[in-house]
Every structure is written in C-alpha cells, then in structure tokens.
Coordinates of C-alpha atoms and ligand atoms in Angstrom, one line a residue:
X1 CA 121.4 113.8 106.0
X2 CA 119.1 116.7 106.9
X3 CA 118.0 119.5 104.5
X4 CA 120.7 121.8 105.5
X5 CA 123.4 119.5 105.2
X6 CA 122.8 118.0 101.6
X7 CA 124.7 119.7 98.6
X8 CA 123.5 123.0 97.5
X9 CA 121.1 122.6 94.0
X10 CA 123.0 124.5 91.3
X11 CA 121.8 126.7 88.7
X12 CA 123.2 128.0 85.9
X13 CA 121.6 131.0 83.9
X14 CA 120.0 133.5 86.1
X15 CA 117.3 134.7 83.5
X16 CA 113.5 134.0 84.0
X17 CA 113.6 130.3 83.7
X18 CA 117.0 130.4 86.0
X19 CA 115.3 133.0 88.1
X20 CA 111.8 131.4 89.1
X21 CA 114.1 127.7 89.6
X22 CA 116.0 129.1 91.8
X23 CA 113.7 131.3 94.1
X24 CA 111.0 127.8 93.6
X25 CA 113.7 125.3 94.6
X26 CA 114.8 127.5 97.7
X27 CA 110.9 127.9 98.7
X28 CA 110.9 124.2 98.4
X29 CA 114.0 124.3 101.0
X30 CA 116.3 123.8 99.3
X31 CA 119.6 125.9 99.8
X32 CA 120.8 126.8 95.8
X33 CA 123.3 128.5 94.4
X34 CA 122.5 130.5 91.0
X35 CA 125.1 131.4 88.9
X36 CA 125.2 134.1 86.2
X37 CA 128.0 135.5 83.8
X38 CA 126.2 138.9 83.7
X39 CA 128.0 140.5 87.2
X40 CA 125.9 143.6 87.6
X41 CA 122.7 141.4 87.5
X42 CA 124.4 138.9 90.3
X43 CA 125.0 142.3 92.4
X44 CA 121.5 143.6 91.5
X45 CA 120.0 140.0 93.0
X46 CA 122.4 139.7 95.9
X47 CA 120.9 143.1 96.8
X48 CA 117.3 142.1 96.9
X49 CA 116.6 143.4 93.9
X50 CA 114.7 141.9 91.4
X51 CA 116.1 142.0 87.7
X52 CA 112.5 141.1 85.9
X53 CA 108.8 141.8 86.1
X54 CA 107.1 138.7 87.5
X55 CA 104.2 138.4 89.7
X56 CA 105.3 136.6 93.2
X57 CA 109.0 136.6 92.3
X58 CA 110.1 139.7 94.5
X59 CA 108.0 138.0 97.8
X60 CA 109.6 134.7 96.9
X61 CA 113.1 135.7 96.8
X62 CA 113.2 137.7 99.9
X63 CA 111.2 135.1 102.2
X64 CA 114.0 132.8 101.1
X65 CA 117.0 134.8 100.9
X66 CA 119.0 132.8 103.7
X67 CA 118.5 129.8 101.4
X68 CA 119.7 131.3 97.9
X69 CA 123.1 132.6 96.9
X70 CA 124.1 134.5 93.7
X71 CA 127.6 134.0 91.9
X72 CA 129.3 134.5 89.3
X73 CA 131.7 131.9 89.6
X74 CA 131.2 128.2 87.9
X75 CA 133.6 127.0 89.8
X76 CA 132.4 127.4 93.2
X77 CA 129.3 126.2 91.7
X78 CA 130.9 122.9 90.8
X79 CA 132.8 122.8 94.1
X80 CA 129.5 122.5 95.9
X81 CA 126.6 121.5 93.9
X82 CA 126.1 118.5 92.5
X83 CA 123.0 118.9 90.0
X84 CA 123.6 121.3 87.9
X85 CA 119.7 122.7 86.7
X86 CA 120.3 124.4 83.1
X87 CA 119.0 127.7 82.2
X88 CA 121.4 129.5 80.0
X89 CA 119.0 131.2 77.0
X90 CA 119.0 129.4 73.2
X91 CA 118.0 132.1 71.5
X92 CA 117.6 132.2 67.5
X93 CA 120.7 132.3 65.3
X94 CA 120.3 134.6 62.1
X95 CA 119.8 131.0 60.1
X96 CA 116.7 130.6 62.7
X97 CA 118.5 127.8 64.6
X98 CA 118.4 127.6 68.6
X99 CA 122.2 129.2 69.2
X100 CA 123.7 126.6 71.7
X101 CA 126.7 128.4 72.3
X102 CA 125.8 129.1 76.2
X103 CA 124.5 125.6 76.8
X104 CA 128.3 124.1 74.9
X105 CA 130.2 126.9 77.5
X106 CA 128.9 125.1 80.4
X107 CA 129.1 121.6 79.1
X108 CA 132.5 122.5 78.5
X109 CA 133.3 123.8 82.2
X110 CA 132.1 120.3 83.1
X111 CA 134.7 117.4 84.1
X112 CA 134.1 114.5 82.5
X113 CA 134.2 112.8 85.5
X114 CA 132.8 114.9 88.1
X115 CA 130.1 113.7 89.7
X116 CA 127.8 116.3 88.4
X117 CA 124.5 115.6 87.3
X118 CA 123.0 118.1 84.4
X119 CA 119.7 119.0 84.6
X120 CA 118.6 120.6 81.1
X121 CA 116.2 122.8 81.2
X122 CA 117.2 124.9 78.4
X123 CA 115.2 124.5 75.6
X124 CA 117.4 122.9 72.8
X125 CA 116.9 120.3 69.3
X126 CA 115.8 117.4 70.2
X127 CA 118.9 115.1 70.1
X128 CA 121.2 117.5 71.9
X129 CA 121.0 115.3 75.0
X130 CA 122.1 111.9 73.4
X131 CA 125.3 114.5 72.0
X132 CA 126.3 115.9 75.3
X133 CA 126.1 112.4 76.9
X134 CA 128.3 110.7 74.8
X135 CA 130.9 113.7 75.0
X136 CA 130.4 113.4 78.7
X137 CA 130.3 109.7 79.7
X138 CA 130.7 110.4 83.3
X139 CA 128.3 113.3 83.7
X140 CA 124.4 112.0 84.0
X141 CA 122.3 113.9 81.9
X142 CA 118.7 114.5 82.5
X143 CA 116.2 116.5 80.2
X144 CA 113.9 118.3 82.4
X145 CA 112.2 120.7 79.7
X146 CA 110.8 124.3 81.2
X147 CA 107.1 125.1 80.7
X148 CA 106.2 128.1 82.6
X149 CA 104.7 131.3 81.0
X150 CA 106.0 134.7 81.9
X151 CA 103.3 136.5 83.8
X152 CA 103.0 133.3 86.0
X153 CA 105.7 131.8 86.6
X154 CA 105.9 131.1 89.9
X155 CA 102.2 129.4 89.6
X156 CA 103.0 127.0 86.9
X157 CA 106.7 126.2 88.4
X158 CA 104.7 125.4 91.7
X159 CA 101.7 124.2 89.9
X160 CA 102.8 122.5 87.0
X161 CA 100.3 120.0 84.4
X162 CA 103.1 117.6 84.4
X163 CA 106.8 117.4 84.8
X164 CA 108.9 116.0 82.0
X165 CA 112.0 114.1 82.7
X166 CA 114.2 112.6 80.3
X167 CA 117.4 110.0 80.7
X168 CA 119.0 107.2 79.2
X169 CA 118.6 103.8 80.8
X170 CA 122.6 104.9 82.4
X171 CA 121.2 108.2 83.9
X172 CA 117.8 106.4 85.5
X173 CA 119.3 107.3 89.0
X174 CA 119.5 110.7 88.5
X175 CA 116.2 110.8 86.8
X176 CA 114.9 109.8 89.9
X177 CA 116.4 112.3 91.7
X178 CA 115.3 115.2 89.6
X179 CA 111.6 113.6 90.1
X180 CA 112.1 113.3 93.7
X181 CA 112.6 117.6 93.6
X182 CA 109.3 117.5 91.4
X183 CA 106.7 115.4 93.4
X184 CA 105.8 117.6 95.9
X185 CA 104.3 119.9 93.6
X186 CA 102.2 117.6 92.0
X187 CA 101.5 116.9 88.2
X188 CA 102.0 113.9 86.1
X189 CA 105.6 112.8 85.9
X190 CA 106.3 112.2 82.2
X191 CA 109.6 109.9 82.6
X192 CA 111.0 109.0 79.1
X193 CA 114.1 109.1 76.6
X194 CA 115.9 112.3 76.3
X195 CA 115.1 112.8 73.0
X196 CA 111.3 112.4 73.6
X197 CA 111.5 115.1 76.6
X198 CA 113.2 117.5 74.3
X199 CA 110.5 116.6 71.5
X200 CA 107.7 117.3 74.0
X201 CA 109.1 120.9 74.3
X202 CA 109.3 121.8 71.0
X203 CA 106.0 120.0 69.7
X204 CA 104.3 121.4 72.7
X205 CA 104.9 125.3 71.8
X206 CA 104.7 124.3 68.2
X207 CA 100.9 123.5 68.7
X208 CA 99.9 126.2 70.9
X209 CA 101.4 128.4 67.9
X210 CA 99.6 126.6 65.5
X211 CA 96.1 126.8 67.7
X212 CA 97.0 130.4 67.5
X213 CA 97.8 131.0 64.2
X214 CA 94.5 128.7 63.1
X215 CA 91.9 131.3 65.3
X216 CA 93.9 133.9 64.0
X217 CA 92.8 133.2 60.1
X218 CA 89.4 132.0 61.3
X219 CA 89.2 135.3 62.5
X220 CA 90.2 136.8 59.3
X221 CA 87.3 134.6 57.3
X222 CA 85.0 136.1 60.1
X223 CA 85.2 138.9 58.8
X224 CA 85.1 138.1 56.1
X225 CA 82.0 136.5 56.1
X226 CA 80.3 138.9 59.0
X227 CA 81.0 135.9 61.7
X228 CA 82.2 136.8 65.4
X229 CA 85.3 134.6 66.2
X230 CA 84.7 135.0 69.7
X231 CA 81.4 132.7 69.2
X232 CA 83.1 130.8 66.8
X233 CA 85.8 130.5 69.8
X234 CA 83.6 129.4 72.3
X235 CA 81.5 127.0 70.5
X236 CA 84.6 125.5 69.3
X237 CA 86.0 125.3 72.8
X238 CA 83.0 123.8 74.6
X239 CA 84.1 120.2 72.5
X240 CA 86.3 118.0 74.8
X241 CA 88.5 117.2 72.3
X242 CA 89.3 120.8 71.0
X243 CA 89.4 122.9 74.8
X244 CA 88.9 126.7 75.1
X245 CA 92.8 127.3 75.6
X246 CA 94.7 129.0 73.2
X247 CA 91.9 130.2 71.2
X248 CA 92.3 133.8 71.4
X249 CA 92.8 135.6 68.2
X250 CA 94.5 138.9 68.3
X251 CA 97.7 140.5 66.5
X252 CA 99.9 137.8 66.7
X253 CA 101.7 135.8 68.8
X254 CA 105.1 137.0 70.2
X255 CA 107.7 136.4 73.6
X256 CA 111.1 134.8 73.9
X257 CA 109.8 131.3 73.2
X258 CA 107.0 130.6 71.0
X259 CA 108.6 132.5 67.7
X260 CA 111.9 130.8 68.3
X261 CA 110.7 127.3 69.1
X262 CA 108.1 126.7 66.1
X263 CA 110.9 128.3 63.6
X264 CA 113.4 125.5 65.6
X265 CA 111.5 123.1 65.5
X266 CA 111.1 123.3 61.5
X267 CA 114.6 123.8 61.0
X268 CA 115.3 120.7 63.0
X269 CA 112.9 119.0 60.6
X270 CA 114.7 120.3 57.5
X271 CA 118.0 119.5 59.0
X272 CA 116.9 116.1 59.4
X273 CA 115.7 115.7 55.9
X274 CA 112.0 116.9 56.4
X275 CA 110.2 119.5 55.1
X276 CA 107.8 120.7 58.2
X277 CA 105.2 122.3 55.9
X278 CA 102.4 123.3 58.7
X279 CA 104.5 125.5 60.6
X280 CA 106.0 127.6 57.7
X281 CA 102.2 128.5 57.4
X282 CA 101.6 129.2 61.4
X283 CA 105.2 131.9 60.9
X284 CA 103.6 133.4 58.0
X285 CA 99.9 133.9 59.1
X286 CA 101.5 135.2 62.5
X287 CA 103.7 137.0 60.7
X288 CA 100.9 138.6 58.7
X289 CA 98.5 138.5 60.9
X290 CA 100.7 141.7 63.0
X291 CA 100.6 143.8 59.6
X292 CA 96.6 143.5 59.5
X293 CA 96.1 146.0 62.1
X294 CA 97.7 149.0 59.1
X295 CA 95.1 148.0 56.3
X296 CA 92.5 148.6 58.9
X297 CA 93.9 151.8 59.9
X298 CA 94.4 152.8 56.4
X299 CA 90.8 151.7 55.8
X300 CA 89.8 154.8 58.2
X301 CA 92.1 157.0 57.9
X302 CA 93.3 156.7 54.2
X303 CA 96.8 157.6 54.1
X304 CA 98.7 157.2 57.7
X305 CA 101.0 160.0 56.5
X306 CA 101.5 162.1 58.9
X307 CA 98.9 160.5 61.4
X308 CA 99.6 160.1 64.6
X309 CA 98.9 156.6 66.0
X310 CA 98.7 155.3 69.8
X311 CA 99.9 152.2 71.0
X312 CA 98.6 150.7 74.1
X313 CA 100.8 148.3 75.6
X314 CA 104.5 147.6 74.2
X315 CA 105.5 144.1 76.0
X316 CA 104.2 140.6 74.0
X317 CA 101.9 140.1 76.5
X318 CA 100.7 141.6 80.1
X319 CA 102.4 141.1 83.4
X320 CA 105.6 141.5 81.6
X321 CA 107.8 143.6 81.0
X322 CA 109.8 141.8 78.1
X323 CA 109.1 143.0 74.6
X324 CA 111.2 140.0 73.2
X325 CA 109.3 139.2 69.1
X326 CA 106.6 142.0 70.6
X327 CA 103.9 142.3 67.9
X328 CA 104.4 146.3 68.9
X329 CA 108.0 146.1 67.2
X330 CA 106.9 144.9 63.8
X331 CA 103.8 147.3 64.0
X332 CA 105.9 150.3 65.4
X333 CA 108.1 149.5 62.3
X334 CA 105.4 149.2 59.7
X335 CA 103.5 152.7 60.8
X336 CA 106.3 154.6 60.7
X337 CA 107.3 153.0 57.5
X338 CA 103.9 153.9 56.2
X339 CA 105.1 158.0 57.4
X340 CA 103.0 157.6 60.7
X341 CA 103.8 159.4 63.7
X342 CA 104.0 156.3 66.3
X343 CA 103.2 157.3 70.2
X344 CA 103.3 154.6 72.6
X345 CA 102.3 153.6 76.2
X346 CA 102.9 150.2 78.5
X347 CA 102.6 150.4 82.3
X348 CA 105.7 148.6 83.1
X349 CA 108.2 148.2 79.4
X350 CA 108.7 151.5 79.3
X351 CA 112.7 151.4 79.7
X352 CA 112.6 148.3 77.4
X353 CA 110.6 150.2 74.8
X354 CA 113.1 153.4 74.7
X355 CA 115.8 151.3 73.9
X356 CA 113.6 148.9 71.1
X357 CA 111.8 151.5 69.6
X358 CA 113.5 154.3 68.7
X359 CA 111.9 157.9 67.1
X360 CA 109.0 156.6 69.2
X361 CA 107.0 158.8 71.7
X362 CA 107.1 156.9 74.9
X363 CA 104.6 158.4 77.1
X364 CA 104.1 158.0 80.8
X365 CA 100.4 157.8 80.7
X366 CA 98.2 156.3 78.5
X367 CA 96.0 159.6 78.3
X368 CA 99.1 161.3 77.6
X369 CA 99.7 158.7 74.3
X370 CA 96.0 158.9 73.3
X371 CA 96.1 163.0 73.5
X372 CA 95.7 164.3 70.1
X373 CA 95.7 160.8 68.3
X374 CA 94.2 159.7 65.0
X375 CA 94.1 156.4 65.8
X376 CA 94.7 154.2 68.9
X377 CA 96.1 150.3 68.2
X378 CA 95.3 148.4 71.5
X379 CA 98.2 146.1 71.3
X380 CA 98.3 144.4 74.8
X381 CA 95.5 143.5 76.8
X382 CA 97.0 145.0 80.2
X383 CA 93.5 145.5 82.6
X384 CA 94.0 149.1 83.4
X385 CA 93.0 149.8 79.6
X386 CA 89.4 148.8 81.2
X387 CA 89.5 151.7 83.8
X388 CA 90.5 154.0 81.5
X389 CA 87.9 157.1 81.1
X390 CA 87.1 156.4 77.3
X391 CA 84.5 159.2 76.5
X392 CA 86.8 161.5 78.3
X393 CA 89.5 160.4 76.2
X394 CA 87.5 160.8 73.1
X395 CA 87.2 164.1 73.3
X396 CA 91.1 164.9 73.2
X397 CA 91.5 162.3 70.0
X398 CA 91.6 164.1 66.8
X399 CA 89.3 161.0 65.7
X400 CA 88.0 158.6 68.1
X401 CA 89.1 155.6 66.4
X402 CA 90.5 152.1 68.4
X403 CA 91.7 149.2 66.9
X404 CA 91.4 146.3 69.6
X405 CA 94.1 144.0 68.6
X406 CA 93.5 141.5 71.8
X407 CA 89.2 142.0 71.6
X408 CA 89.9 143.0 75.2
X409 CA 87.4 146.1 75.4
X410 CA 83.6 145.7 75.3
X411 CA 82.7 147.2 71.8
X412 CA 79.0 148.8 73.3
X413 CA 81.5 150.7 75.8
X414 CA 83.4 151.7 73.5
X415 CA 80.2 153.1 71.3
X416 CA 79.0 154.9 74.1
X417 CA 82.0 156.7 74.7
X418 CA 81.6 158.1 71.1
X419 CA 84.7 155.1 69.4
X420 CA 84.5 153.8 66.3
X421 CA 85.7 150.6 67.4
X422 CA 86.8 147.4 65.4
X423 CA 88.8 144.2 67.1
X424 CA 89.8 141.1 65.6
X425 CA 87.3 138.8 63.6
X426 CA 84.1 140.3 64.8
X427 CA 81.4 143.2 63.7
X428 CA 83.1 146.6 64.7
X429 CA 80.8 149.7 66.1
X430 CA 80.9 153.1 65.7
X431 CA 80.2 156.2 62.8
X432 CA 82.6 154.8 60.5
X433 CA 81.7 151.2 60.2
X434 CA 77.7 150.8 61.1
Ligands
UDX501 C1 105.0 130.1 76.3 C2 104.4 128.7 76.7 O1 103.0 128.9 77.0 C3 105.2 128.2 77.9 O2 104.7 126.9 78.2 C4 106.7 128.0 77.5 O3 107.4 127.6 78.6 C5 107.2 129.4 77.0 O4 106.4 129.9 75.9 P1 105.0 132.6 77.2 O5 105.8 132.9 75.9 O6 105.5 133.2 78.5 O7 104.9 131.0 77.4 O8 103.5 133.2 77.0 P2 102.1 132.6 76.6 O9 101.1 133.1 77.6 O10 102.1 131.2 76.2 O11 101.8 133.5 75.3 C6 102.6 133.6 74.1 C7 102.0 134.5 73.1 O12 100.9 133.9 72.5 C8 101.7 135.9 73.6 O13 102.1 136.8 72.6 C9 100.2 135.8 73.6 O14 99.6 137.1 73.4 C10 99.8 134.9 72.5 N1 98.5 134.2 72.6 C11 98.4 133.3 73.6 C12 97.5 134.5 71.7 O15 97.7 135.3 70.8 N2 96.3 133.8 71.8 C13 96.1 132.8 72.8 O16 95.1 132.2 72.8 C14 97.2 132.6 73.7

C-alpha cells in the first residue's frame, strides 16, 4: 500500500502535544487527521492559523497542509483512522490529582471491538493503561509518553533522546507499529510494560523538578554563605554522573507539566499506600523559592507600599506564550498583596496576562513598564532583555534597582549602567549592596 493510500493517523486533542504530533506526523508523510472539541480553534487551524506560540510550528503546518485535516467530529475520526494518538490535557484536579475526565470521554467513544489502536500520549497515573485495557479488550493499547518542551517542540518531537513505548504482551503488534512511526527520527526505543512507560513520565519530570528545586536551595545557602551558585553549577556539572542540565536556579519552576506531574506523582504514591516524602520538599522549596524575590525587594525598598514594581516577562518560560503555574502569577499576587503597584511586560503573553492578572499594568514595551519604577523583577529570561538600553533606562527608574530572577543579565553591565543589581545565589553589585 503506498503512503497515500494507508489509513489516516488520528489524533485526538489539538493542544500543544496534539498540535506539534500532528504537524510532525504529517511532515513525516503521513496524512492525519486532528480532532478537537474546541470548534473555533478547529476553524482557527483549518484557516492556517496557528493557535499557540511555538518556534517552527507555523512553517510546519503550512508546508504540510495538503497532508493534515482538522475536525471536530470523533466519529469521522474513527471512520478513517485507525491509531488513535492521545493528546487530550490531564490537568490537576483541586485534590492535585491528574483529572482524567478527557482521556475517559474518548475511551468511552471507542468500540470495544473496533479495530482501533490507542496511542496514549496523555500523561496519566501509572496504571491507567492496564485499566483501559481491561475495559477495552478489543482495543490495543500502547503507552507512548510525550516529552517535548514548549519552546522546542518541534526539535525534540523530531529529535527526540529516546522514544518510550509501552504494551502488554497482547498489544506487541501495535507496539511495533507505533515504533515503526518513531524510527526514522532516531533515539533509543524504550519498549516495555505500560505501567513502566507511564512511570518513566512521571519519574522523569519528577527529577528534573527535584534537580531544580535542589540548585534552587543551594542557591539560597550561597548566599548565605557568600558562594556563587553559578560556580557551584558548573563545577557540579562538569561530573559525568551529575551533567550540567537542569541546574539553573532562578524563581521557581513553573509550565503546564512539571507542577502537575511531581504533585501527581506523590499523590499516586499516597494513593497507593506511600508516603513520597522528597517531593513534598521539591513543591515547597519551589513554592517558596517564587516568594524570595519580595524579602529582597523589601530588603531595598522597606515597605513595597505603594511601590511600583516591574515585571519582565509574564510566561513560565521564554519562547512561549503560556503562563500556565507562571512564577509571575504567584509573585504578581504576593506584591500586590504586600500594597505594591505591579506593572508588567512579556513580548508575546500579553493577551494571556490581561486575562491572568488582573489590576495589573500590562505594558507594550518593556521601557514603558520600567518607566518610573522602584524596582524591576526580571522574571523570564526572554533575550531581548539583553538589548535593552539599561543606563538609558536607569535614568527614568525612580531607583535603579533589578532583581534577576533567571541570573540572565551580566551583573558588571548592569553596574555600569548605574543598577543595583542582585540575582539568585550569587554576590549582587551596585550602591545598595557593595
Ligand atoms: C517539561 C519537560 O522538560 C518535558 O520533557 C515535558 O514533556 C513537559 O515538561 P516544559 O514544561 O515545556 O517541559 O519546560 P522546561 O524547559 O522543562 O522548563 C520547565 C520549568 O523549569 C520552567 O519554568 C523553567 O524556567 C524551569 N527551569 C528549567 C529552571 O528553573 N531551571 C532549569 O535548570 C531548567
């Protein structure tokens, strides 16, 4: 059968795991067809345009437009396709929980005899595969876990370190099949039990949280103890067996998945009978770690009543535009709650931000949000806050005062351009603090 011929690859969940799948799969040549409950983002796609900020996305969907179709209707989807690739979001429940409520909708639009194979990439407890099989004893069900960050996600889908697949001895066929799709991008194949592939998810985000969350409070002691974490980082790093990843400390980690999947993955523990005691501490230093950043303003300015305080960059990290568990949210929150005036800037969550943070100043331009400021917070590390004219920004600051919450700026700049200038877990500069 040639390429055109074969059965369309479905996909369910048009969000940015569904998103990136799709426009990936069809690159790869496949024809797909990408279904979503949400119709004005299925109209906003079938016009060209793109419902997310993400590098490569736009190029990829149009150069493959023949090749993808947007729907919103499941069952043409399970007229014509035969795999079925799961991307419907989990997020949190109020008990901290994954919600499974999307992933249960489309098990329950499934046959349980027809033909279909489910492909989960949903992140969900581990043991949610071995449930939906035996419910579904004529589906096969693979567990093909997501890994890509926003910001570049079309690099890691394309690119990836390794691809995990899951199955039961019964579903080995259609494992294969879903590895087939994978090989010719590469990476190990990872092909185990669907439990395992789920636990690789969750323990996988739960340690990068945790590598976080450790630099974060060796920062801390670094200042503490008049230490520069970024040394500390890089020393650290340079040993094999420890890598330079995920060593960055900063205001706390944030995004759609890390938050939800260390808190899941403890609550999965509990619900199981054990008591996951490491990762309550990586939720509360990062939890913590976010509030820092007013003690140090306080610690200049004395009372924040009244002060007005810049943000610089709204969206958990840069090249995004998604402001999903956003350290700026809880630090927005905690200056105003501390009777600070809050002004805030990011080059591309600015719709996102009027919604999330309300009685905030959104500005257009960063100049515009640093204009008569106290204090400046930088939140995200997004690269034009490198171009930006600092000394001629100093001078329209009613104190030239930045906290670098990412340790993104060079601290001599900054003292040239007349800052007092302080980052995370390493000697600040300036008037104030020499
Ligand atoms: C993460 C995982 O990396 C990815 O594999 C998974 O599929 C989804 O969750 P993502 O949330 O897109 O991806 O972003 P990532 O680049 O991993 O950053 C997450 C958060 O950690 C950001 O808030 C970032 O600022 C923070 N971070 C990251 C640090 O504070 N320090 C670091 O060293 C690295």
């Amino acid at each position: 059968m040639s390429e055109e011929e074969k059965a369309p690859i479905g996909v369910v969940g048009v969000g940015w795991v569904g998103l990136v799948t799709a426009a990936c799969l069809a690159d790869l040549g496949h024809q797909v067809i990408a279904r979503d409950v949400v119709e004005e983002k299925v109209e906003a796609l079938r016009r060209g345009e793109v419902t997310i900020h993400e590098p490569g996305l736009s190029d990829l969907l149009a150069r493959n437009s023949e090749r993808l179709r947007f729907t919103t209707d499941m069952d043409e989807l399970l007229d014509r396709a035969r795999l079925l690739f799961v991307c419907v979001d989990t997020p949190p429940t109020y008990s901290g929980d994954a919600d499974l409520s999307r992933v249960r909708s489309v098990v329950a639009d499934l046959e349980e005899n027809g033909d279909h194979v489910l492909v989960m990439k949903s992140t969900v407890p581990a043991g949610t595969g071995e449930i939906i099989r035996r419910d579904l004893p004529g589906v096969a069900y693979v567990s093909c876990p997501e890994f890509l960050k926003e910001g570049s996600a079309v690099d890691d889908f394309l690119h990836p370190d390794r691809v995990v697949i899951g199955a039961s001895d019964r579903d080995r066929a259609a494992a294969d099949e879903v590895a087939d799709l994978y090989r010719p991008l590469g990476g190990e194949l990872v092909m185990t039990d669907t439990s395992s592939a789920e636990m690789i998810k969750l323990a996988s985000n739960a340690y990068l949280s945790t590598r976080i969350s450790f630099i974060n409070e060796i920062a801390n002691v670094c200042e503490e103890v008049g230490a520069d974490v970024t040394e500390v980082a890089r020393g650290m790093g340079l040993d094999q067996r420890i890598g330079s990843h995920f060593l960055r400390p900063g205001i706390g980690f944030g995004g759609s998945c890390f938050p939800k999947d260390v808190s899941a993955l403890k609550l999965l523990a509990g619900n199981s009978g054990y008591h996951f005691q490491l990762l309550n501490a990586v939720i509360e230093v990062n939890e913590l770690q976010k509030r820092r950043v007013v003690s140090k303003l306080a610690r200049h300015l004395g009372s924040l009543v009244g002060k007005r305080v810049a943000l610089l960059g709204l969206a958990f990290k840069p090249d995004t535009d998604d402001m999903r568990e956003a350290s700026s949210l809880v630090l927005s929150a905690r200056l105003r709650g501390e009777g600070a005036e809050v002004v805030a800037y990011d080059p591309v969550a600015r719709e996102n931000a009027r919604t999330l943070l309300p009685g905030v100043e959104v500005t257009v331009t960063a100049e515009q949000a640093l204009e008569g400021a106290d204090a400046a917070v930088l939140v995200t590390e997004w690269p034009e806050f490198r171009e930006i004219d600092w000394a001629g920004v100093a001078a329209t600051m009613r104190h030239p005062l930045l906290i670098d919450g990412r340790n993104f700026l060079d601290a001599e700049v900054m003292k040239r351009a007349g800052f007092t200038y302080e980052g995370i877990g390493r000697p600040g500069v300036g008037s104030e603090t020499e």
